[in-house]
Amino acid sequence: MFQKQPTTRTSAAITYLEAIRAAQHKLLSDDPRVFIYGQDIADFGGAFKATKGLANEFPGRVLDSPISEDAQVGMAIGAAIEGMRPIIEMQFADFSTCGFTQIVQHAATHKWRTGVPCPIVIRLPSGGTAGAGPFHSQSMEALYAHYPGLIVMTPATVEDAYTMLLEAVEIDDPVIFCEHKYLYYHLKADGLPSTAMPAGKARVARPGRDATIATYSAMVHESLACATELASDGWEIEVIDLRTVKPLDTDTILASVSRTGRLLAVGEAFPWGGVTAEIIARVATEGFDLLDAPPMRLNAKDTPVPYHPNLWGTHRPTATSIMAAMRKLLGA
Amino acid sequence: MFQKQPTTRTSAAITYLEAIRAAQHKLLSDDPRVFIYGQDIADFGGAFKATKGLANEFPGRVLDSPISEDAQVGMAIGAAIEGMRPIIEMQFADFSTCGFTQIVQHAATHKWRTGVPCPIVIRLPSGGTAGAGPFHSQSMEALYAHYPGLIVMTPATVEDAYTMLLEAVEIDDPVIFCEHKYLYYHLKADGLPSTAMPAGKARVARPGRDATIATYSAMVHESLACATELASDGWEIEVIDLRTVKPLDTDTILASVSRTGRLLAVGEAFPWGGVTAEIIARVATEGFDLLDAPPMRLNAKDTPVPYHPNLWGTHRPTATSIMAAMRKLLGA
Amino acid sequence: MLQARAGLSTQPEANEDKERYLGVYRWMLLARVLEEKLAILYRGGKITGGVFLGRGQEALSAALGSALKKGDIFGPLIRDMAGRLAFGEDITDAARTYLGSRLGPMRGRDGNIHRGEPAKGYYAMISHLGAMVASVAGGLFARRLKGETGVVGATCVGDGATSTGSFHEGLNMAAVEKLPLVVIVANNQYAYSTSNARQYACEDLVQRALGYGIAGYKIDGTDPTACIETVFEAVARARAGDGPQMIVADLLRLVGHGEHDDFHYMSHALKVSPIGRDCLDVAREQLISAGWATPAHLDNLRDQASAEVENACSTALREPLPDPNQEDWCALHTRRLAEGAET
Amino acid sequence: MLQARAGLSTQPEANEDKERYLGVYRWMLLARVLEEKLAILYRGGKITGGVFLGRGQEALSAALGSALKKGDIFGPLIRDMAGRLAFGEDITDAARTYLGSRLGPMRGRDGNIHRGEPAKGYYAMISHLGAMVASVAGGLFARRLKGETGVVGATCVGDGATSTGSFHEGLNMAAVEKLPLVVIVANNQYAYSTSNARQYACEDLVQRALGYGIAGYKIDGTDPTACIETVFEAVARARAGDGPQMIVADLLRLVGHGEHDDFHYMSHALKVSPIGRDCLDVAREQLISAGWATPAHLDNLRDQASAEVENACSTALREPLPDPNQEDWCALHTRRLAEGAET
Ligand SMILES: Cc1ncc(C[n+]2csc(CCOP(=O)(O)OP(=O)(O)O)c2C)c(N)n1
Ligand SMILES: Cc1ncc(C[n+]2csc(CCOP(=O)(O)OP(=O)(O)O)c2C)c(N)n1
Ligand SMILES: [Mg+2]
Ligand SMILES: [Mg+2]
């Protein structure tokens, strides 16, 4: 479904993945405090090539780590205490569970406990792709957003992948940077922006009148595809791209719902307690009277992410299933 | 506040902690598949004495582990595959982050991936107590509930601590058993029940008419104290004890809200995306028209759990802060 | 550095040696032929997801699978096609998992290297490296509690996986419990693209055995004779109650990390060094020079393997794919406690 | 098993030895007296939360704190009161953290053993054992990147903490990076109630050094002379660029795990064995028999320590407690990105 999105194919086209690489290139160039540490990221350039060529250009600042997620994050914390700006690349978001203690117990609590900030960025190649299976597909934003002291970014566009990564490194707090693997190669833009909305602000990805979809990351594109489709039936669906899920820009969501009266929250993560629950809880508690109909939510199914594409295509929300939910919400 | 709860002091009185010990005693006696593995749980009887005397009575089946949470859970998974019913005691829930990979990646996915169930029980001494600080106070139910394949129990009473642990071991799936340290010694009952509500069913802990509090674990008692207090002003507050947070008994909550029209969800965990978000999201999506007022939620503050009792008492919800929220909800 | 120890008991008769070697060789060959077929299918776009092969590591893996018995526990890793088959995996099931058949043991829910049949002691690895060490140990612990004796459990890791906390915790725990666990470290000199120099700083990983208080063996993983002797000995010692055994085998993977990888980073010097040898070539030489097989016999074995592989793959290719509408979207065994997938 | 190596360079003069020893002794004594006071306050109900003491481990800890310099990095663990003070911690800050003063470095947000001042290289441990190894290594890595040389980082763990995956990953990583990290393993024979026999299966934990490719030293942790010599040597070697150093010291804690614990489980045989000695008694003997101090001088030092401790505690006890209404409930440094606590 997502393939329907218009992609620019000019010679200057840059992909979501290239934007991440470009941001890291700029960070290494501009800021001597920055270094990158992760598995296979030096000469090899990373499993997805997000650091291709950087080790060569910035010797000693782009380093291969042993297979030790806990120590990778632990070392970044120490380096951040000493004033550096480490970026940790996890090979897949799923493996960050092996570094979970250092992330949620150590990095997240450091500033509050000691007064000394802990500015690390952990890049999580996140989300599902065909054939990746239960251990290379997870969306872990809800886990990290639950813990105080972390900022969780979920860029959905090439531009945001670039500017938000720059901002993530600048922020004096630990940032979990959830980049979506499904967007790596598919998603393209004409070039890289020089200005950006700040973290913590959601973006109206498509304005509308009849209902709001609040979503993030790859699901922004499925939702936009759904909105395009429904537009041919005369429906005007507003799509909100959250950009960061912690903090969550409740104001922008509420402003949208105040215009549309209807809300569908869409996320690719597991159904219990994820971003969609938080969105609905906020709108229900803070904007109850704005709602003309019960809000709805759509998540992945409550099983591990299946390996086979036939199953995976049904496990995660898609433009098709979002459309079905939206028709229900619209009473159409 | 909780101290106001009536506690029975007959000679037969049994505490929440003793109930957990009694359940494990019964399990070891009745079921040769059961063994217990954890730090300092053998001769020493555990940091909280939940296994006191059991190693002696059941030689070779209550074992001290090295300080290796990942391996503790990993070994339980292998043993469960072979038909045993291991119980893992974490010394504190907070340390389960070190076993997070084995829990959410291995145990949780095993049945779905392979068809072979993985019946392990992980006991998490959870929640805050005075002076325990950021690393000995956490409530982690939301993390585990988010992952498909796990059942998350949060007993609030002595009776439930006993019967739910028995049931947890009987269930053919991995169960995260969140026992609350604040209840260990304070909470007492006359004796142990021989029957129980099944897991997955919430309990009306106190019937009411004017508003519903949906909550679990130690917060049940703070909520009951609040309801008692408000009763003297003529308010009848219904308190729902969720008992398990995954699955979450939406039906019982909806039935209550259909009677009261008002909902306050209370949890001791961090505010972003926990049990309270899930409760509100379900009621807003499935029972929107039952609500006479915007639902409300009350959680701990969005910082690590503070060490000093002065701070801790304000960080977590208490009968006092629940009361303030409830008065707002009632418009009183 | 520890060296392979002398044989546990009296040497088996030459005839036993021959049969054992030929048995192992058949599994090496079958794995090799099956993986070559999978590589072709992968390049032909017939396989979704990654394909990770064990080319060059078959002797080590097949020796382990052969040394284990029915009733033992095996937790293979990504390069253990040979060991899996030798341990008793149905080759059609292997093909099914790659080719997406709904009839495979993972029914399309998980793929390829993650397959297993835990109820038969053949554990299904998770991706998180090192995790299987503790779980195989746990299986052995359960067997001990049930009073079963003479059971062995084995698992394999790579050089990279030795850096994980899970590996350390699992092996230490197994040592404390003195479990009959055999851990094979296939040191193929690289973890994906990362060379040993960036993975550990000791002279040789076998030095870690001392620190865990377990037996350690060091072998050339490209030498099938060494693999067979040492692996069978370690398994026998574990079975006899000597506690965990760790074998570190030096070798190379003669393929990329996965079939997407051209392994340009691999050192030429290593490739042309003795550990760059193809264990199947070495086996052929050893078998022929020992007089245990003729070239014709070995060619014949390869033809048999090819036929078996073709048969398995064509069966799997004809079978139904997973169907999301028929799929049981329930992650729990206890159905009454499952929450409906929300749609 | 590795033994303490011979001195790095020429032996320091006897006078230097004496000053060094007396310096270490003062920190041992100060820690001992402070902890005795804290134990009394704990029993008097003046301290909320646990109190975990280092009684019996002062020589080892003070030697480390003394061997480090300003500008070095120190990640102490729960039994390192002596090392903390020797590294430069303000004794009043130590008292403040226990006694709940809002003016302490953790301002009531975290307590006791978790205190630190990371901006001064004095890291604040988290409870999760093993975690500080990687973080101290990371601090050293940062210093190297910044071009600082001659910096050393040190951290301490117990026998129990060596079983954690974090310990393994952190130490292995430090070895690969050849960082100037000194890791002290205070093997007090128990992790809480769990004896070494249930914690590891090697003969001695120092055997692990080989497996990480780092220097290993084994000492009697109750012998202050041995502690001083070996710790200073290891720190010097790390500073000189020899990579990670691991010292395993045998000793006992002469208290419970925490002050709530009567340590009835501790073996009598161990208590009366040489490692059951009180290092302060040993130091007194060594100092007197070397002619470096008289009993009167040492008694005088104790009086000085007592005065300092009383002063620190009475200061801390007069200070304001944390006030939830004045508390800044914001876990982020970037205030604009903080979500308001929901009430
Ligand atoms: C904990 C963890 N981190 C990262 C990965 C990603 N990963 C998969 S295979 C691999 C390399 C493994 O190297 P090694 O253990 O030497 O085995 P080999 O592939 O060489 O056989 C990596 C990094 C993983 N599977 N698990
Ligand atoms: C990962 C982890 N698991 C469990 C604990 C609980 N715990 C705190 S101290 C301790 C014992 C530590 O023993 P050891 O490392 O030998 O240090 P010692 O107390 O003997 O100095 C345990 C189990 C912890 N802090 N961290
Ligand atoms: Mg390898
Ligand atoms: Mg100890």
mmCIF file of C-alpha atoms in Angstrom, chain A residues 1-97:
data_model
loop_
_atom_site.group_PDB
_atom_site.id
_atom_site.type_symbol
_atom_site.label_atom_id
_atom_site.label_comp_id
_atom_site.label_asym_id
_atom_site.label_seq_id
_atom_site.Cartn_x
_atom_site.Cartn_y
_atom_site.Cartn_z
ATOM 1 C CA MET A 1 0.000 0.000 0.000
ATOM 2 C CA PHE A 2 2.752 2.289 0.985
ATOM 3 C CA GLN A 3 4.238 2.013 -2.482
ATOM 4 C CA LYS A 4 1.445 4.314 -3.627
ATOM 5 C CA GLN A 5 3.148 7.240 -1.928
ATOM 6 C CA PRO A 6 4.712 9.585 -4.445
ATOM 7 C CA THR A 7 8.463 9.356 -4.283
ATOM 8 C CA THR A 8 10.699 11.888 -5.886
ATOM 9 C CA ARG A 9 13.230 10.431 -8.255
ATOM 10 C CA THR A 10 15.308 13.439 -9.161
ATOM 11 C CA SER A 11 19.036 12.969 -9.321
ATOM 12 C CA ALA A 12 19.287 14.751 -5.953
ATOM 13 C CA ALA A 13 16.948 12.243 -4.311
ATOM 14 C CA ILE A 14 18.055 11.165 -0.895
ATOM 15 C CA THR A 15 16.632 8.267 1.056
ATOM 16 C CA TYR A 16 15.604 8.090 4.705
ATOM 17 C CA LEU A 17 18.677 5.962 5.341
ATOM 18 C CA GLU A 18 20.972 8.368 3.524
ATOM 19 C CA ALA A 19 19.536 11.176 5.595
ATOM 20 C CA ILE A 20 20.552 9.323 8.732
ATOM 21 C CA ARG A 21 24.004 8.836 7.339
ATOM 22 C CA ALA A 22 24.193 12.476 6.303
ATOM 23 C CA ALA A 23 23.151 13.624 9.760
ATOM 24 C CA GLN A 24 25.862 11.514 11.332
ATOM 25 C CA HIS A 25 28.356 12.857 8.847
ATOM 26 C CA LYS A 26 27.432 16.409 9.734
ATOM 27 C CA LEU A 27 27.554 15.658 13.452
ATOM 28 C CA LEU A 28 30.997 14.121 13.212
ATOM 29 C CA SER A 29 32.189 17.064 11.128
ATOM 30 C CA ASP A 30 30.742 19.795 13.303
ATOM 31 C CA ASP A 31 31.041 18.440 16.794
ATOM 32 C CA PRO A 32 34.243 16.875 18.125
ATOM 33 C CA ARG A 33 32.272 15.400 21.039
ATOM 34 C CA VAL A 34 30.426 13.020 18.744
ATOM 35 C CA PHE A 35 31.478 9.431 18.202
ATOM 36 C CA ILE A 36 29.569 6.351 17.069
ATOM 37 C CA TYR A 37 29.829 2.910 18.583
ATOM 38 C CA GLY A 38 28.075 -0.198 17.361
ATOM 39 C CA GLN A 39 28.413 -3.601 15.809
ATOM 40 C CA ASP A 40 29.914 -3.690 12.322
ATOM 41 C CA ILE A 41 29.606 0.054 11.868
ATOM 42 C CA ALA A 42 33.227 0.954 11.119
ATOM 43 C CA ASP A 43 34.750 -0.287 7.861
ATOM 44 C CA PHE A 44 31.645 -2.285 7.081
ATOM 45 C CA GLY A 45 29.397 0.736 7.503
ATOM 46 C CA GLY A 46 26.727 -1.062 9.528
ATOM 47 C CA ALA A 47 24.189 -3.748 8.749
ATOM 48 C CA PHE A 48 22.117 -1.155 6.899
ATOM 49 C CA LYS A 49 25.017 1.076 5.805
ATOM 50 C CA ALA A 50 23.936 4.002 7.932
ATOM 51 C CA THR A 51 27.580 4.742 8.735
ATOM 52 C CA LYS A 52 29.072 3.911 5.361
ATOM 53 C CA GLY A 53 32.383 5.620 4.819
ATOM 54 C CA LEU A 54 32.325 7.462 8.125
ATOM 55 C CA ALA A 55 35.012 5.397 9.856
ATOM 56 C CA ASN A 56 37.364 6.205 7.063
ATOM 57 C CA GLU A 57 36.640 9.888 7.133
ATOM 58 C CA PHE A 58 36.642 10.189 10.925
ATOM 59 C CA PRO A 59 39.281 7.780 12.126
ATOM 60 C CA GLY A 60 38.905 6.582 15.690
ATOM 61 C CA ARG A 61 35.432 8.050 16.049
ATOM 62 C CA VAL A 62 33.342 5.346 14.411
ATOM 63 C CA LEU A 63 34.107 2.081 16.145
ATOM 64 C CA ASP A 64 33.114 -1.548 15.986
ATOM 65 C CA SER A 65 31.958 -2.887 19.317
ATOM 66 C CA PRO A 66 31.911 -6.464 20.509
ATOM 67 C CA ILE A 67 28.446 -8.048 20.613
ATOM 68 C CA SER A 68 27.704 -6.484 23.966
ATOM 69 C CA GLU A 69 24.658 -4.230 23.934
ATOM 70 C CA ASP A 70 24.770 -3.754 27.682
ATOM 71 C CA ALA A 71 28.389 -2.639 27.606
ATOM 72 C CA GLN A 72 27.814 -0.512 24.507
ATOM 73 C CA VAL A 73 25.226 1.567 26.295
ATOM 74 C CA GLY A 74 27.155 1.453 29.558
ATOM 75 C CA MET A 75 30.238 2.836 27.864
ATOM 76 C CA ALA A 76 28.212 5.556 26.162
ATOM 77 C CA ILE A 77 26.905 6.637 29.548
ATOM 78 C CA GLY A 78 30.409 7.010 30.934
ATOM 79 C CA ALA A 79 31.508 8.893 27.852
ATOM 80 C CA ALA A 80 28.495 11.206 28.074
ATOM 81 C CA ILE A 81 29.260 11.956 31.714
ATOM 82 C CA GLU A 82 32.669 13.081 30.521
ATOM 83 C CA GLY A 83 31.130 15.489 28.046
ATOM 84 C CA MET A 84 31.057 13.442 24.868
ATOM 85 C CA ARG A 85 28.008 12.930 22.636
ATOM 86 C CA PRO A 86 28.013 9.229 21.844
ATOM 87 C CA ILE A 87 25.694 7.673 19.303
ATOM 88 C CA ILE A 88 25.031 3.981 19.800
ATOM 89 C CA GLU A 89 23.801 2.005 16.837
ATOM 90 C CA MET A 90 21.901 -1.126 17.758
ATOM 91 C CA GLN A 91 22.047 -3.591 14.892
ATOM 92 C CA PHE A 92 18.298 -4.066 15.270
ATOM 93 C CA ALA A 93 15.996 -2.411 17.804
ATOM 94 C CA ASP A 94 15.121 -5.891 19.051
ATOM 95 C CA PHE A 95 18.620 -6.389 20.452
ATOM 96 C CA SER A 96 18.268 -3.347 22.639
ATOM 97 C CA THR A 97 16.558 -5.592 25.188
#
